[in-house]
Every structure is written in C-alpha cells, then in structure tokens.
PDB file of C-alpha atoms and ligand atoms in Angstrom:
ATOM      1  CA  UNK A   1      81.720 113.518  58.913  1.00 46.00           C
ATOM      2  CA  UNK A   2      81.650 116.929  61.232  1.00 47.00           C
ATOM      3  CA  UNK A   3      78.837 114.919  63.128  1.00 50.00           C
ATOM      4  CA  UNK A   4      81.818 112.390  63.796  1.00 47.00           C
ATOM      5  CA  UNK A   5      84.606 114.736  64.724  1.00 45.00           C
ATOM      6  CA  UNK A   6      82.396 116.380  67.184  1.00 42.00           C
ATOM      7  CA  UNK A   7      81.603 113.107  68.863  1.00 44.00           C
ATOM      8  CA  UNK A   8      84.653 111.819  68.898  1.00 44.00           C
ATOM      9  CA  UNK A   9      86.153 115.501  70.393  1.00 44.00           C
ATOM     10  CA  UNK A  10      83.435 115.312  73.205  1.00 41.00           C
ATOM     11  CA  UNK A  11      84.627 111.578  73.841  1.00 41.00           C
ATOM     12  CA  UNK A  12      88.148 112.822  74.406  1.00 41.00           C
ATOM     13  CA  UNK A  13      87.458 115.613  76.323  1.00 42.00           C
ATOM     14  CA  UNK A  14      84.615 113.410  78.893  1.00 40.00           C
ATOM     15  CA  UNK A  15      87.519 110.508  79.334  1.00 42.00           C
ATOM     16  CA  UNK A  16      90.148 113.629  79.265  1.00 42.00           C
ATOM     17  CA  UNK A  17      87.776 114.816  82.775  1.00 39.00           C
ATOM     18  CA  UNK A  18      87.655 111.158  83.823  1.00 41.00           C
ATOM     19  CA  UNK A  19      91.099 110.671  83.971  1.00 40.00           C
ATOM     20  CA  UNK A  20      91.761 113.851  85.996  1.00 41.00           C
ATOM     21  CA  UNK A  21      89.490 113.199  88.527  1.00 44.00           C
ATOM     22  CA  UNK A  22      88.901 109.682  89.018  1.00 42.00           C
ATOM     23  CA  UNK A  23      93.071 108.711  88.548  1.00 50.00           C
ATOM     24  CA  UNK A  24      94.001 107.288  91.823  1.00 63.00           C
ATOM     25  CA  UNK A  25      97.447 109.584  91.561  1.00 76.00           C
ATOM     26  CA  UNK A  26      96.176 112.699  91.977  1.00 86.00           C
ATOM     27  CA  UNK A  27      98.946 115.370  92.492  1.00 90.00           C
ATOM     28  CA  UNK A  28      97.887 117.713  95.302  1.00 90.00           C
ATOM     29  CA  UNK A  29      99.146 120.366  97.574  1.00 90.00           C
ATOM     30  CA  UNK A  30      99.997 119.501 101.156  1.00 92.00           C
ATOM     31  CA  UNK A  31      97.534 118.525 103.474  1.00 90.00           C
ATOM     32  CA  UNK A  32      96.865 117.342 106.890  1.00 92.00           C
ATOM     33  CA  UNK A  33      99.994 116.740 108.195  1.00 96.00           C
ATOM     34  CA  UNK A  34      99.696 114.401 111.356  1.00 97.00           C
ATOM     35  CA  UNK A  35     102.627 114.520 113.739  1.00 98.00           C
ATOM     36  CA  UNK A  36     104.441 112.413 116.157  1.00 97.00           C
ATOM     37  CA  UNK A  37     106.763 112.159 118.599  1.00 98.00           C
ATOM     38  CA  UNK A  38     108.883 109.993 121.104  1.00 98.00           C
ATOM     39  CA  UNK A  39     111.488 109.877 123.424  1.00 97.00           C
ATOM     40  CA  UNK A  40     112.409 106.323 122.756  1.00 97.00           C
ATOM     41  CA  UNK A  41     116.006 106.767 123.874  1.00 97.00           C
ATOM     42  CA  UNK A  42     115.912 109.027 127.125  1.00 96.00           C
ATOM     43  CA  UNK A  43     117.610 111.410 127.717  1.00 95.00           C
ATOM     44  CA  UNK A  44     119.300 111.195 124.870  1.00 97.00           C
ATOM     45  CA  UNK A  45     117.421 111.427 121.554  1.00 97.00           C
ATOM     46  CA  UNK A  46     113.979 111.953 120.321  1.00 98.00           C
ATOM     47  CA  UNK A  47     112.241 110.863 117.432  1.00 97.00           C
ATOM     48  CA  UNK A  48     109.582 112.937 115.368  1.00 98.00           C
ATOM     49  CA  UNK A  49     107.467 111.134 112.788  1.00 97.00           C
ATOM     50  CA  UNK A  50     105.137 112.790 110.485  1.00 97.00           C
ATOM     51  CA  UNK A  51     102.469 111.520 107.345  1.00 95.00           C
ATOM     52  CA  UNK A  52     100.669 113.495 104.768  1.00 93.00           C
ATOM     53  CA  UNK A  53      97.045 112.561 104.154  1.00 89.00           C
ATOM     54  CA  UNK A  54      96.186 112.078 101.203  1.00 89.00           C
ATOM     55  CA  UNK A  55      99.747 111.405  99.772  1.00 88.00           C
ATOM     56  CA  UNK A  56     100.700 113.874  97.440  1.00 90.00           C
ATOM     57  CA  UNK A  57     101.759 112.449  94.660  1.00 90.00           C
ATOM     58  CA  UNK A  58     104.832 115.170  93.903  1.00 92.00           C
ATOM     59  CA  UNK A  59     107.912 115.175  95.120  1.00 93.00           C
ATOM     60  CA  UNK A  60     107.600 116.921  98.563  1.00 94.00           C
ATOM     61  CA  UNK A  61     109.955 118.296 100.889  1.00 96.00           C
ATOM     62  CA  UNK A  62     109.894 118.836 104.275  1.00 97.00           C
ATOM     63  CA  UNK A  63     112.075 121.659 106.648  1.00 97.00           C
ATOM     64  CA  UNK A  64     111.311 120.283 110.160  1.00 98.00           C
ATOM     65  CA  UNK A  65     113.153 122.588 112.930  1.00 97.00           C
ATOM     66  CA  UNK A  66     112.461 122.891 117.035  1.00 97.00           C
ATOM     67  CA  UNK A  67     113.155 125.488 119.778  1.00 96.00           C
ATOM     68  CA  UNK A  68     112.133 125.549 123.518  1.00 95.00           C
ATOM     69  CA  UNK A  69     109.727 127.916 123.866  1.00 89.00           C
ATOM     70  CA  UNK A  70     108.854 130.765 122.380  1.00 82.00           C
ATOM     71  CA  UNK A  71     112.247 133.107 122.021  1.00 78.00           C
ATOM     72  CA  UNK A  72     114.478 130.357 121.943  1.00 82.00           C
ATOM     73  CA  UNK A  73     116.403 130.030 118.195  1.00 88.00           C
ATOM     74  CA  UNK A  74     115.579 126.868 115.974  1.00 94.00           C
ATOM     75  CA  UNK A  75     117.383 124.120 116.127  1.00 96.00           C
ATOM     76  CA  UNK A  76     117.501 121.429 113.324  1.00 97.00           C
ATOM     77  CA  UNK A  77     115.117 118.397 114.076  1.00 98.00           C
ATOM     78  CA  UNK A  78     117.727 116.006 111.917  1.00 98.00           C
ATOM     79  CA  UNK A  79     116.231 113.707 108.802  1.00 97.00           C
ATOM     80  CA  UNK A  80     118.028 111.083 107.084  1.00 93.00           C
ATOM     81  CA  UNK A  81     117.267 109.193 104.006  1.00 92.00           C
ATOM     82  CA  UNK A  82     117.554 106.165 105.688  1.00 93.00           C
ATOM     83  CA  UNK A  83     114.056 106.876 107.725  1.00 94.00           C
ATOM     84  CA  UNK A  84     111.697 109.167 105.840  1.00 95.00           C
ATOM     85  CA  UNK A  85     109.499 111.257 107.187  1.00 96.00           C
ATOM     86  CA  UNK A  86     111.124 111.366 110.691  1.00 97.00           C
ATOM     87  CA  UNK A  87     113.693 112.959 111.898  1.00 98.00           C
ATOM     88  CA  UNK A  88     115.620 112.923 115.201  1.00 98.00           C
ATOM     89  CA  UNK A  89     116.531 115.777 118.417  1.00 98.00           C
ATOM     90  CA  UNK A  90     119.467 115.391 120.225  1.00 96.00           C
ATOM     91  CA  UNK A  91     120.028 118.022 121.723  1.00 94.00           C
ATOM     92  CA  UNK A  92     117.638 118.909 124.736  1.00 95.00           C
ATOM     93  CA  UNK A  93     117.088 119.308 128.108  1.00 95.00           C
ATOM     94  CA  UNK A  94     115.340 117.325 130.844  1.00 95.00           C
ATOM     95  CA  UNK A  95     112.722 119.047 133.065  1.00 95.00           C
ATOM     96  CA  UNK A  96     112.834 121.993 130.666  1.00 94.00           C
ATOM     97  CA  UNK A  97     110.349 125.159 132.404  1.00 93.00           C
ATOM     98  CA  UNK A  98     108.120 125.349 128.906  1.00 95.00           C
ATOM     99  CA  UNK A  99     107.716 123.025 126.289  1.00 96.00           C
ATOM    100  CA  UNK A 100     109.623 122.452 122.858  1.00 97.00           C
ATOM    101  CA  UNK A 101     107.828 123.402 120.170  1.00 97.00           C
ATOM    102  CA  UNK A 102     108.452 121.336 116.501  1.00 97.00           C
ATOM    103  CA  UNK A 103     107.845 122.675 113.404  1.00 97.00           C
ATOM    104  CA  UNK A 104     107.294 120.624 110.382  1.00 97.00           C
ATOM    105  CA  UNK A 105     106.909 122.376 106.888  1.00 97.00           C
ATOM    106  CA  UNK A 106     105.904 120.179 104.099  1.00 96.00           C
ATOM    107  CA  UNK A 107     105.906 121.910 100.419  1.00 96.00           C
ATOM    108  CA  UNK A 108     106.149 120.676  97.201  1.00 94.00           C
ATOM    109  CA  UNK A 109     105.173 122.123  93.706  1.00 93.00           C
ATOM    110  CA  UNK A 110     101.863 122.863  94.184  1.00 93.00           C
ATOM    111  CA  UNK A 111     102.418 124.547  97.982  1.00 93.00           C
ATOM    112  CA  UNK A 112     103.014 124.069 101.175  1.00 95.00           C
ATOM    113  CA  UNK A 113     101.794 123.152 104.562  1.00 96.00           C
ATOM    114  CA  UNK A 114     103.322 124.170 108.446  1.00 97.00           C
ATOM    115  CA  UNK A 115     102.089 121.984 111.580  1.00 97.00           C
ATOM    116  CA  UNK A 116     103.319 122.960 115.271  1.00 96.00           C
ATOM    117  CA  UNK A 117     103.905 120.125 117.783  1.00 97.00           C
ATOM    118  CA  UNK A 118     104.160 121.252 121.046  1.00 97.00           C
ATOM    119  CA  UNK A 119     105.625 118.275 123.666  1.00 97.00           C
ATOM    120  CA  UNK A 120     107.164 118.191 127.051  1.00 97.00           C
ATOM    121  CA  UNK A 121     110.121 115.892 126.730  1.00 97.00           C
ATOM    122  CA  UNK A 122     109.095 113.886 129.688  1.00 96.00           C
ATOM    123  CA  UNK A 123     105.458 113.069 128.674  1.00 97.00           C
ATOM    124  CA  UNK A 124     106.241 111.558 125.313  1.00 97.00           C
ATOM    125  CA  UNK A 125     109.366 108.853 126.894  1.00 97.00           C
ATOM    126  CA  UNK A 126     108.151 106.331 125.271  1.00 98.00           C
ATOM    127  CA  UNK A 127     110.950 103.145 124.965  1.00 97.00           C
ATOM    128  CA  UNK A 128     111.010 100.581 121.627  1.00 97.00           C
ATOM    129  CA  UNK A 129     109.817  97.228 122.554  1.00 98.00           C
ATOM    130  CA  UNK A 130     111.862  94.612 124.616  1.00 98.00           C
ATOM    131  CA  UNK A 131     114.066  92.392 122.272  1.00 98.00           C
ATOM    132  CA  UNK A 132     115.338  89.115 121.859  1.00 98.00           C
ATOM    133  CA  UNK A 133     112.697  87.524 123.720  1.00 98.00           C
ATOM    134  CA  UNK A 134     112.642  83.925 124.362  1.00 98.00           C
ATOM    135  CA  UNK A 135     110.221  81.219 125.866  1.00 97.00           C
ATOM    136  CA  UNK A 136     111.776  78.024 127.036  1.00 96.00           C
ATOM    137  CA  UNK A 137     110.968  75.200 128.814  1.00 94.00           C
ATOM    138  CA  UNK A 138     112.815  74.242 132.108  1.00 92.00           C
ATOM    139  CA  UNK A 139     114.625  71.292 132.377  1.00 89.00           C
ATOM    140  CA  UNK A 140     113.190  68.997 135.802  1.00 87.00           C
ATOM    141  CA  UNK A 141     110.379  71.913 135.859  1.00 86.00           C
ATOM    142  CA  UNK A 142     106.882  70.631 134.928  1.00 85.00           C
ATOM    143  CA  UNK A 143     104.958  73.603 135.651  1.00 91.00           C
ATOM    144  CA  UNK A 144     107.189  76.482 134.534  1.00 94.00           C
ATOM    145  CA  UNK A 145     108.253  78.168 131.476  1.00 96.00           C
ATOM    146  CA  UNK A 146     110.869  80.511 131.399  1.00 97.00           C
ATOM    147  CA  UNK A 147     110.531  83.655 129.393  1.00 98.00           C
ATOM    148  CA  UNK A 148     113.688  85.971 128.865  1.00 98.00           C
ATOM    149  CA  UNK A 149     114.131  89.215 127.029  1.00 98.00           C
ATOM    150  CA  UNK A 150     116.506  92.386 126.280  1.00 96.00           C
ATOM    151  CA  UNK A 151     115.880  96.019 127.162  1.00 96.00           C
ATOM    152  CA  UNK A 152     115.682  97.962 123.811  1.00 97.00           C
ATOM    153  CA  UNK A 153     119.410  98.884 122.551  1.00 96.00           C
ATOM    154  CA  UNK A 154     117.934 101.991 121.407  1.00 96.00           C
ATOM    155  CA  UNK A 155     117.396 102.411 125.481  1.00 97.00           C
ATOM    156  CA  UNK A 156     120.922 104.365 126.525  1.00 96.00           C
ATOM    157  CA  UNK A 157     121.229 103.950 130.137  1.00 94.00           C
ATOM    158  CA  UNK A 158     119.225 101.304 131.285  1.00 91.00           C
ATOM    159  CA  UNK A 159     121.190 101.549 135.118  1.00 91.00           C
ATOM    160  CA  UNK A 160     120.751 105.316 135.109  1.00 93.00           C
ATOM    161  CA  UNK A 161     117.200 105.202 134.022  1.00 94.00           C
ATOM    162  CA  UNK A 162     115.887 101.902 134.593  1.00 96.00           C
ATOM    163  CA  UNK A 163     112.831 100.030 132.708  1.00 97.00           C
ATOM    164  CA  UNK A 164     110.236  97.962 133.826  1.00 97.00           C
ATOM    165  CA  UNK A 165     108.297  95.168 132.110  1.00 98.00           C
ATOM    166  CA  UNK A 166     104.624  94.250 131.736  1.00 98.00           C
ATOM    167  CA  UNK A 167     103.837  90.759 130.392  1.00 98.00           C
ATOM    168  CA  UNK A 168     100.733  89.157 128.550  1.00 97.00           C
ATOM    169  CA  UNK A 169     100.348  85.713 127.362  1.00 97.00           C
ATOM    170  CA  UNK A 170      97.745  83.236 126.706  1.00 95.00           C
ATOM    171  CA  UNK A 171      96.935  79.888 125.440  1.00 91.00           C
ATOM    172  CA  UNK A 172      97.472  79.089 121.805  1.00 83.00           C
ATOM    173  CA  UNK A 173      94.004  79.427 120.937  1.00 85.00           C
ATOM    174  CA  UNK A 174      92.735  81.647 123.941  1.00 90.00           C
ATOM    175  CA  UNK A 175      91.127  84.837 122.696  1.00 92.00           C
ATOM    176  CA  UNK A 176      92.576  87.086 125.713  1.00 95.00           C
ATOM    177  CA  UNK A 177      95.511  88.022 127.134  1.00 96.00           C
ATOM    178  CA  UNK A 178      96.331  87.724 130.719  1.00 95.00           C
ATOM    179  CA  UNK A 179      98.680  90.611 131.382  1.00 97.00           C
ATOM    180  CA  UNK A 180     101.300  90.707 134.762  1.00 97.00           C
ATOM    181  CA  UNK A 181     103.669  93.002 136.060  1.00 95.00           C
ATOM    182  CA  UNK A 182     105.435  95.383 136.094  1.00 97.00           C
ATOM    183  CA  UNK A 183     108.786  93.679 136.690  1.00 97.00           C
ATOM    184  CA  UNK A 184     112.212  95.128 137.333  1.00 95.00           C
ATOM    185  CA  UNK A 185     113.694  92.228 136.270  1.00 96.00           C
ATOM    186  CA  UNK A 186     114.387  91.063 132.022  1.00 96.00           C
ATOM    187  CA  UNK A 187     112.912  87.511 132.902  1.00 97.00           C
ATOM    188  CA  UNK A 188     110.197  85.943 134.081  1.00 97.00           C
ATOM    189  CA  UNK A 189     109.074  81.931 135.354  1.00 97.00           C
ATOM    190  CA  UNK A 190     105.452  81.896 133.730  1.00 95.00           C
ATOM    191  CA  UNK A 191     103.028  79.170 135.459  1.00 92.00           C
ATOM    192  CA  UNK A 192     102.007  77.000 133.420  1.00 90.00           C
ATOM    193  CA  UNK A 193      98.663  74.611 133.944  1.00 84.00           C
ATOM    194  CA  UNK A 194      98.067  72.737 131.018  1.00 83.00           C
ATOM    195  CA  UNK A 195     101.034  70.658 129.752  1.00 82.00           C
ATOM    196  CA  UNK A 196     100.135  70.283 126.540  1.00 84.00           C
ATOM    197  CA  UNK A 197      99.515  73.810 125.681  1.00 88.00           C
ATOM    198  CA  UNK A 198     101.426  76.073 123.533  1.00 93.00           C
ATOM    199  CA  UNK A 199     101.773  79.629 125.480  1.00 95.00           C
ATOM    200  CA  UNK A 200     102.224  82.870 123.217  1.00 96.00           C
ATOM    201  CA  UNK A 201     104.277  85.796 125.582  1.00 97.00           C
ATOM    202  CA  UNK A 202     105.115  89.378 125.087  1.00 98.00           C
ATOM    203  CA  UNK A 203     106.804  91.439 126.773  1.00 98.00           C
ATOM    204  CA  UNK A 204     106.697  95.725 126.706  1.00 98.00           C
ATOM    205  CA  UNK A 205     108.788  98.267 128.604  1.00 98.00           C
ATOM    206  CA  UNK A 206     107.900 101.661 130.202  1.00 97.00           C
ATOM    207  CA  UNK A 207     109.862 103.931 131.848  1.00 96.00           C
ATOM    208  CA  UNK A 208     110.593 103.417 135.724  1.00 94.00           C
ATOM    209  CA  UNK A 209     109.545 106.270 136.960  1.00 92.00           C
ATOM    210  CA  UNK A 210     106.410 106.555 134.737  1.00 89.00           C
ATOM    211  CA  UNK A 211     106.776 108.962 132.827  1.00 94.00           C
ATOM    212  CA  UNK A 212     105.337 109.053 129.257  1.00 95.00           C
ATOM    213  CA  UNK A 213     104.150 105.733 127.619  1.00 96.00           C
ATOM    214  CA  UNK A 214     104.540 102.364 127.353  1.00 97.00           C
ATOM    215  CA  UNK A 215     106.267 100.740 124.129  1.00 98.00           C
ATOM    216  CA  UNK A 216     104.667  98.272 121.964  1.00 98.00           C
ATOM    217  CA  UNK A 217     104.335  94.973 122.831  1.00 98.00           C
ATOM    218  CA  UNK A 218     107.597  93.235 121.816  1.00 98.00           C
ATOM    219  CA  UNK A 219     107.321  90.598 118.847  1.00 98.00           C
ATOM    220  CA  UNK A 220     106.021  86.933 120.207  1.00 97.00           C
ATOM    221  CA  UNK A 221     107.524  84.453 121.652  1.00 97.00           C
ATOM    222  CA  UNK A 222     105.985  80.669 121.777  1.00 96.00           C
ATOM    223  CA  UNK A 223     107.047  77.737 123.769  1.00 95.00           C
ATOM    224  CA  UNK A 224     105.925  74.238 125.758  1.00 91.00           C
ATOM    225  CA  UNK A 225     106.335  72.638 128.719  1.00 89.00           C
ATOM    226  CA  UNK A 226     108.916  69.548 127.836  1.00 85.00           C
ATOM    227  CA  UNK A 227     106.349  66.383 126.993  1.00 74.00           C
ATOM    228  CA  UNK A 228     106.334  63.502 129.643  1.00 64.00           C
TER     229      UNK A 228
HETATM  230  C1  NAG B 301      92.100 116.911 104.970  1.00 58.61           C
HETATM  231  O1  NAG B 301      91.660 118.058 105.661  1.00 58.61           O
HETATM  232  C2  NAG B 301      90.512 118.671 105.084  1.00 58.61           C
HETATM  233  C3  NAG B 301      90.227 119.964 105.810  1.00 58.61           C
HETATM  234  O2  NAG B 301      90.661 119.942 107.128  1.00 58.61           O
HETATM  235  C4  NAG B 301      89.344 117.691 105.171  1.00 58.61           C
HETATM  236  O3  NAG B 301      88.200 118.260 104.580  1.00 58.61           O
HETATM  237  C5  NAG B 301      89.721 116.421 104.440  1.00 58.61           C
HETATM  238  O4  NAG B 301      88.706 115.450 104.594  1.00 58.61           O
HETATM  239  C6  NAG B 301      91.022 115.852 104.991  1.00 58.61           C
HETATM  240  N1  NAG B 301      91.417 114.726 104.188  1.00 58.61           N
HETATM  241  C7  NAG B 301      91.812 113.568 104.740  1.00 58.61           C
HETATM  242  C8  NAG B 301      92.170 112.487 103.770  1.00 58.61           C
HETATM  243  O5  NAG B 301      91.901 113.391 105.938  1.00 58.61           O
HETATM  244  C1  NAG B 302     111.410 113.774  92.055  1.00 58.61           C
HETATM  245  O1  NAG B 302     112.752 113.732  92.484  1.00 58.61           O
HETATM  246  C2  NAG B 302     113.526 112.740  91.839  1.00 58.61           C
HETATM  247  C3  NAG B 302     114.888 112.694  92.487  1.00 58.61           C
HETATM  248  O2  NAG B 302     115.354 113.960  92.787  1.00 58.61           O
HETATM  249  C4  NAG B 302     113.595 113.051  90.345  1.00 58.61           C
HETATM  250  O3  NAG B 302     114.336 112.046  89.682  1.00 58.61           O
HETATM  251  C5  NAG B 302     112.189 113.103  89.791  1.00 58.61           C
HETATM  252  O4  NAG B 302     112.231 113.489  88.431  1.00 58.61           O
HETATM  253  C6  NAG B 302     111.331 114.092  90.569  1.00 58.61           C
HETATM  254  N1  NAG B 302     109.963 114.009  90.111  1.00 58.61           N
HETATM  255  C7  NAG B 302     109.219 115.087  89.895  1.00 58.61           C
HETATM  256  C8  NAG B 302     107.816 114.822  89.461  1.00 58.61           C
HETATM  257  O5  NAG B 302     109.633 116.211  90.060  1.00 58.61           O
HETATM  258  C1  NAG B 303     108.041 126.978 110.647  1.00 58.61           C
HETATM  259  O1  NAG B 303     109.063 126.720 109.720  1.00 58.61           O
HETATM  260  C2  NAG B 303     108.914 127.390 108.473  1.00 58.61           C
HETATM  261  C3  NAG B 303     110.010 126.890 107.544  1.00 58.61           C
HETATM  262  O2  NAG B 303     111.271 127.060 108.118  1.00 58.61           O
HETATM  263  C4  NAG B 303     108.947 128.893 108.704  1.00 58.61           C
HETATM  264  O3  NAG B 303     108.751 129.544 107.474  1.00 58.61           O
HETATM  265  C5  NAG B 303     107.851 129.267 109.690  1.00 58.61           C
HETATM  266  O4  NAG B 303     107.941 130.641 109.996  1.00 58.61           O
HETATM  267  C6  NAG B 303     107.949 128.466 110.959  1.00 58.61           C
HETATM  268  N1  NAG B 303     106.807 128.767 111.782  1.00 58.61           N
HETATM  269  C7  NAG B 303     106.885 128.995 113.093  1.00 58.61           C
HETATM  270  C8  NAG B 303     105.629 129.341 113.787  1.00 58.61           C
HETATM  271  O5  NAG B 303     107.940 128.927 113.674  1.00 58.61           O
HETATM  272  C1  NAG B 304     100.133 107.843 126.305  1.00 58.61           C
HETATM  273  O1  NAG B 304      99.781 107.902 127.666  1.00 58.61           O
HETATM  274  C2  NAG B 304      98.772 108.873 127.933  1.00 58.61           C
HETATM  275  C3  NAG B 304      98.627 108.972 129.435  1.00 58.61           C
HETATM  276  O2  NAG B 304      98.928 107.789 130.076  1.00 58.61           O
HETATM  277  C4  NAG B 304      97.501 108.454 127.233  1.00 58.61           C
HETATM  278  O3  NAG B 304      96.486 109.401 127.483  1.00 58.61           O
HETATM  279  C5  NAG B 304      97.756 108.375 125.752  1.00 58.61           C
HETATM  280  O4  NAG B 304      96.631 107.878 125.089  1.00 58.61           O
HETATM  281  C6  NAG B 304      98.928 107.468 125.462  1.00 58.61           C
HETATM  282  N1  NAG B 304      99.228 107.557 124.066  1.00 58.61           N
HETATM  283  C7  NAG B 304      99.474 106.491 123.322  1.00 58.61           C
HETATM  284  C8  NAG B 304      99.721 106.750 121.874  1.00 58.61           C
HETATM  285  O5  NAG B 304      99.525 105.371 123.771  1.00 58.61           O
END
C-alpha cells in the first residue's frame, strides 16, 4: 500500500519534470532580440521591425524609442496594434552628421531585454516592391510581351525621388532567372522567342540614386504571346 503511494508520487513528480521541460510553451524571459529597419517611404517614414527568439510565451511588452546621436532626447519610434512588433519614425532628418540610434526594450513577467540599432537613414532606403504588375500580350506583336507595373504607394514622392526597376523572368519551367535593367521607366516590352511559352516576370525597385537596398521582388506576373 505505502509501496504504491510512493510509486505513484515518484510517477507524478517524473511526468510533473517532463512537462516543465519538454512542453513546447515554455514561458521565458526575453531573449535575443533581432532588429530591423527600413526606409521604405523616403524621406518620409521609417519602419523598425523586431522578433524575439525563442518566443516567450508571456505577454511581453516592448518600449521602443530613437534619438540622433548621443545627446539628442528620445523620440517615440510609434507601434500600432495593427502591425506588431514594428513600429514607425517620422520624424527625421536626411544627411543627418551621426547616426540615429533605436532602442528597443522588450520585458515581460519574467524580465526584460534592451537591443541598440544604430542606422544611417540613407543606408537602410529600402522601397516595398513594385505593384500591380501585369504581363500582356501585344496585339499585331508576335515577339513581344508587354509587362507593366506601379511604383510602391508606400513610395511618397516618386518625381522628387525617383525609382528605378530591375526585371527577371524566365520560362515556365526554366530553373533561372534572367535579370535586366535598371529602368527609369514602370514598363517594359520583354522579347520573347518561343511562342508557345509561358514567361513568369518580376519586377523590384531601388532607389535612384542608390542609396540603401533594393526591395523584394514584386509578386509574379505570367503571360503568352497571343497563339497563331
Ligand atoms: C539566444 O542567445 C543565447 C545567448 O546568446 C544562445 O545561447 C541561444 O542559443 C540563443 N537562442 C536562440 C534560439 O537563438
Ligand atoms: C495577456 O494579456 C491579455 C490582454 O491584455 C490578457 O487577457 C491575458 O490574461 C494576459 N495573459 C497573461 C498570461 O498575463
Ligand atoms: C533604452 O530604453 C529603456 C526603456 O526606455 C531605457 O531604460 C534604457 O536606458 C535605454 N537605453 C539606452 C542606452 O538608451
Ligand atoms: C543591403 O545592401 C548592402 C550593400 O549593398 C548589403 O551589404 C546588404 O547585404 C543588403 N542587405 C539586405 C538585407 O539585402
């Protein structure tokens, strides 16, 4: 009887262990806090994005503030609950001297975590992909498609700051790209060899001047030459 309560006692307490360590949920502190950021609409606003590893399973908050420099006094890097974990600047200016300096504070419960991410505005202009893009055949063409797209809208003053284009595309089945450009223009006449062929296009934008990066390619767009 004893014999039997102490078994069954251990048996709780090894799957009690068990279940602390082995649960996939574990709550934990804070922890590696990756940051990142991009000018996707220059000059205008900047966009900070940040991830815990591993995910904390508690409720966790985070205070995420910037300044230029050193002496300068925070400003609020601005979340919403639309977009967790990111938050956006608008308020800062080009060609600054030193860099601006973001500070993201995660804490929850258990504690809490601070990360600095230093940037210079220009080096991380990076635009959202082209939109709206479009492959079409042309009509009394044979050997042309015509592929169209939109600048970002999230891209403020396209004529003040302009964007160009780089291109890839391949066959349907092809296992590389061929990529063109850049282009000033938001279309392109692709040449097209094989009539029977379906062609796969993207289209991504970087800034004019080259500064910072180039966005991701846009989403696909697939189209034919018109049959005979
Ligand atoms: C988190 O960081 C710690 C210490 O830097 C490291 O040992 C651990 O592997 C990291 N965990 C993950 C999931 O990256
Ligand atoms: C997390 O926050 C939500 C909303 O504020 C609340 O309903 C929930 O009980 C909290 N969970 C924990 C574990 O604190
Ligand atoms: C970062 O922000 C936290 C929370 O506001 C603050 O306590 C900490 O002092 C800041 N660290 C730096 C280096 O600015
Ligand atoms: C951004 O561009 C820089 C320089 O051209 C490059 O070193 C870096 O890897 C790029 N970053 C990303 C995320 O593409």
């Amino acid at each position: 009887m004893i014999r039997t309560f102490i078994f069954t006692a251990l048996l709780v307490l090894c799957l009690d262990g068990y279940i602390e360590t082995e649960s996939p949920g574990k709550r934990v502190r804070p922890e590696n806090l990756t940051i990142q950021c991009w000018a996707m609409s220059y000059p205008e606003k900047i966009r900070c994005t940040w991830n815990l590893h591993p995910d904390t399973q508690l409720n966790t908050t985070f205070i995420t503030t910037y300044r230029l420099g050193l002496s300068d006094p925070d400003s609020q890097c601005v979340q919403s609950e639309l977009h967790p974990k990111s938050c956006i600047i608008s308020d800062f200016q080009m060609f600054a001297d030193v860099p601006y300096v973001l500070n993201v504070t995660a804490k929850n419960a258990l504690g809490s975590i601070t990360k600095l991410f230093p940037f210079v505005v220009e080096d991380i202009i990076r635009p959202d992909p082209p939109e709206n893009v479009i492959l079409s055949p042309i009509i009394g063409d044979s050997r042309k498609l015509l592929l169209r797209w939109d600048p970002p809208h999230s891209w403020p003053l396209p004529e003040m700051f302009p964007l160009k284009y780089l291109i890839r595309y391949k066959r349907g089945r092809a296992k590389s790209y061929k990529m063109i450009g850049p282009y000033e223009q938001s279309y392109f006449y692709l040449p097209v060899t094989q009539p029977k062929s379906v062609i796969q296009a993207q289209v991504a934008a970087k800034d004019f001047t080259d500064f910072g990066n180039i966005s991701e390619w846009s989403t696909v767009a697939t189209g034919r030459l018109l049959g005979p």
